[in-house]
Amino acid sequence: MLDTKHGFSGFSVRDIEAARVFYGETLGLTVKLNEMGILDITVPGGTSVIAYPKDDHVPAVFTILNFVVDDIDTAVDQLAAGGVSMERYEGMQQDEKGVLRGKAANMGPDIAWFLDPSGNILSVLSD
């Protein structure tokens, strides 16, 4: 068995300064640039993730971060007010706000997806 002390996740970004502004100012998370030029991002609940610069960055094709919210509509409206648009996916029955209403169909949480400045996929969801 692996004897660990701590764990964290990480993902790449094209532009570390754009990521700092997005995660820190647009999303309101605690973000610090460390001595290696990597962003330490604290997400709600106290977990840390890192975002590191990568010259040949390719956006993730899956959701890298999920943010659980009390009210999906309020969260989507707040993101829209900050200039963030929701992604729409073919075959998904998303409403005019871009929310997949899973609760109403007994198919999981209400969820909406959006992108960071590097094209990585994030979501807000309410369960």
CSV table of C-alpha atoms in Angstrom, one decimal:
chain,number,residue,atom,x,y,z
A,1,MET,CA,0.0,0.0,0.0
A,2,LEU,CA,1.1,3.5,-0.8
A,3,ASP,CA,1.8,5.5,2.4
A,4,THR,CA,1.1,9.1,1.5
A,5,LYS,CA,1.0,12.4,3.4
A,6,HIS,CA,-0.9,14.6,1.0
A,7,GLY,CA,-2.3,14.6,-2.5
A,8,PHE,CA,-3.2,17.2,-5.2
A,9,SER,CA,-4.1,17.4,-8.8
A,10,GLY,CA,-2.7,19.6,-11.6
A,11,PHE,CA,-3.4,20.7,-15.1
A,12,SER,CA,-1.6,22.7,-17.8
A,13,VAL,CA,-2.5,26.2,-19.1
A,14,ARG,CA,-1.2,28.3,-22.0
A,15,ASP,CA,-0.8,31.5,-20.2
A,16,ILE,CA,-0.1,31.5,-16.4
A,17,GLU,CA,-1.1,35.2,-16.0
A,18,ALA,CA,-4.4,34.7,-17.8
A,19,ALA,CA,-5.1,31.7,-15.6
A,20,ARG,CA,-4.2,33.7,-12.4
A,21,VAL,CA,-6.7,36.4,-13.4
A,22,PHE,CA,-9.4,33.9,-14.3
A,23,TYR,CA,-9.1,31.6,-11.3
A,24,GLY,CA,-8.4,34.4,-8.8
A,25,GLU,CA,-10.5,37.3,-10.0
A,26,THR,CA,-13.2,35.8,-12.2
A,27,LEU,CA,-13.9,32.7,-10.1
A,28,GLY,CA,-12.8,34.3,-6.8
A,29,LEU,CA,-10.5,31.5,-5.7
A,30,THR,CA,-7.4,31.9,-3.6
A,31,VAL,CA,-4.5,31.8,-6.1
A,32,LYS,CA,-0.7,32.2,-5.4
A,33,LEU,CA,2.1,32.1,-7.9
A,34,ASN,CA,4.8,29.9,-6.3
A,35,GLU,CA,8.6,30.1,-6.7
A,36,MET,CA,8.5,27.7,-9.7
A,37,GLY,CA,6.1,29.9,-11.7
A,38,ILE,CA,3.2,27.5,-10.9
A,39,LEU,CA,-0.2,28.6,-9.6
A,40,ASP,CA,-1.3,27.1,-6.4
A,41,ILE,CA,-5.1,27.3,-6.4
A,42,THR,CA,-7.3,26.6,-3.4
A,43,VAL,CA,-10.7,25.4,-4.2
A,44,PRO,CA,-13.7,25.4,-1.9
A,45,GLY,CA,-13.3,22.9,0.9
A,46,GLY,CA,-9.6,23.7,1.1
A,47,THR,CA,-8.2,21.3,-1.5
A,48,SER,CA,-5.3,22.6,-3.6
A,49,VAL,CA,-4.7,22.1,-7.3
A,50,ILE,CA,-1.9,23.5,-9.4
A,51,ALA,CA,-1.9,25.1,-12.8
A,52,TYR,CA,1.4,25.0,-14.6
A,53,PRO,CA,2.5,26.7,-17.8
A,54,LYS,CA,3.0,24.5,-20.9
A,55,ASP,CA,4.1,26.0,-24.2
A,56,ASP,CA,2.4,23.2,-26.2
A,57,HIS,CA,-0.7,23.1,-24.0
A,58,VAL,CA,-3.6,21.1,-25.4
A,59,PRO,CA,-6.9,21.7,-23.6
A,60,ALA,CA,-8.3,18.9,-21.6
A,61,VAL,CA,-11.3,17.2,-23.4
A,62,PHE,CA,-12.9,16.3,-20.0
A,63,THR,CA,-13.9,18.3,-17.0
A,64,ILE,CA,-10.9,19.1,-14.9
A,65,LEU,CA,-12.7,20.9,-12.0
A,66,ASN,CA,-16.3,20.7,-10.7
A,67,PHE,CA,-17.7,23.3,-8.4
A,68,VAL,CA,-20.7,22.3,-6.3
A,69,VAL,CA,-23.1,25.2,-5.8
A,70,ASP,CA,-26.3,25.7,-3.9
A,71,ASP,CA,-28.2,27.3,-6.9
A,72,ILE,CA,-27.1,26.5,-10.4
A,73,ASP,CA,-29.0,29.5,-11.9
A,74,THR,CA,-27.4,32.0,-9.6
A,75,ALA,CA,-23.9,30.5,-10.3
A,76,VAL,CA,-24.5,30.6,-14.1
A,77,ASP,CA,-25.7,34.2,-13.9
A,78,GLN,CA,-22.7,35.2,-11.8
A,79,LEU,CA,-20.3,33.6,-14.3
A,80,ALA,CA,-22.1,35.3,-17.2
A,81,ALA,CA,-21.8,38.6,-15.4
A,82,GLY,CA,-18.1,38.0,-15.2
A,83,GLY,CA,-17.9,37.4,-18.9
A,84,VAL,CA,-17.9,33.6,-18.8
A,85,SER,CA,-20.2,31.8,-21.3
A,86,MET,CA,-21.5,28.3,-20.9
A,87,GLU,CA,-20.5,25.6,-23.3
A,88,ARG,CA,-23.1,23.7,-25.3
A,89,TYR,CA,-22.7,20.1,-26.3
A,90,GLU,CA,-24.4,18.3,-29.2
A,91,GLY,CA,-26.9,15.7,-28.0
A,92,MET,CA,-27.2,17.3,-24.5
A,93,GLN,CA,-30.5,18.7,-23.6
A,94,GLN,CA,-29.3,22.0,-22.2
A,95,ASP,CA,-31.7,24.9,-21.6
A,96,GLU,CA,-31.3,28.5,-22.7
A,97,LYS,CA,-28.7,29.2,-20.0
A,98,GLY,CA,-26.7,26.1,-21.0
A,99,VAL,CA,-27.8,24.1,-18.0
A,100,LEU,CA,-28.4,20.4,-18.3
A,101,ARG,CA,-31.3,19.9,-15.9
A,102,GLY,CA,-30.5,16.4,-14.6
A,103,LYS,CA,-32.5,16.6,-11.4
A,104,ALA,CA,-35.8,17.0,-13.2
A,105,ALA,CA,-35.2,13.9,-15.4
A,106,ASN,CA,-33.7,11.9,-12.5
A,107,MET,CA,-30.4,11.7,-14.4
A,108,GLY,CA,-28.0,13.3,-11.9
A,109,PRO,CA,-27.3,16.8,-10.9
A,110,ASP,CA,-28.1,20.1,-12.7
A,111,ILE,CA,-24.8,21.0,-14.4
A,112,ALA,CA,-23.3,23.6,-16.7
A,113,TRP,CA,-19.9,23.6,-18.3
A,114,PHE,CA,-17.5,26.5,-19.1
A,115,LEU,CA,-13.9,27.0,-20.2
A,116,ASP,CA,-10.9,28.6,-18.7
A,117,PRO,CA,-8.8,30.9,-20.9
A,118,SER,CA,-6.7,27.9,-22.0
A,119,GLY,CA,-9.8,25.9,-23.1
A,120,ASN,CA,-9.9,23.5,-20.2
A,121,ILE,CA,-13.4,22.4,-19.2
A,122,LEU,CA,-14.8,23.3,-15.8
A,123,SER,CA,-18.4,22.9,-14.4
A,124,VAL,CA,-20.8,24.2,-11.8
A,125,LEU,CA,-23.3,21.7,-10.6
A,126,SER,CA,-26.0,21.5,-7.9
A,127,ASP,CA,-27.1,18.2,-6.4
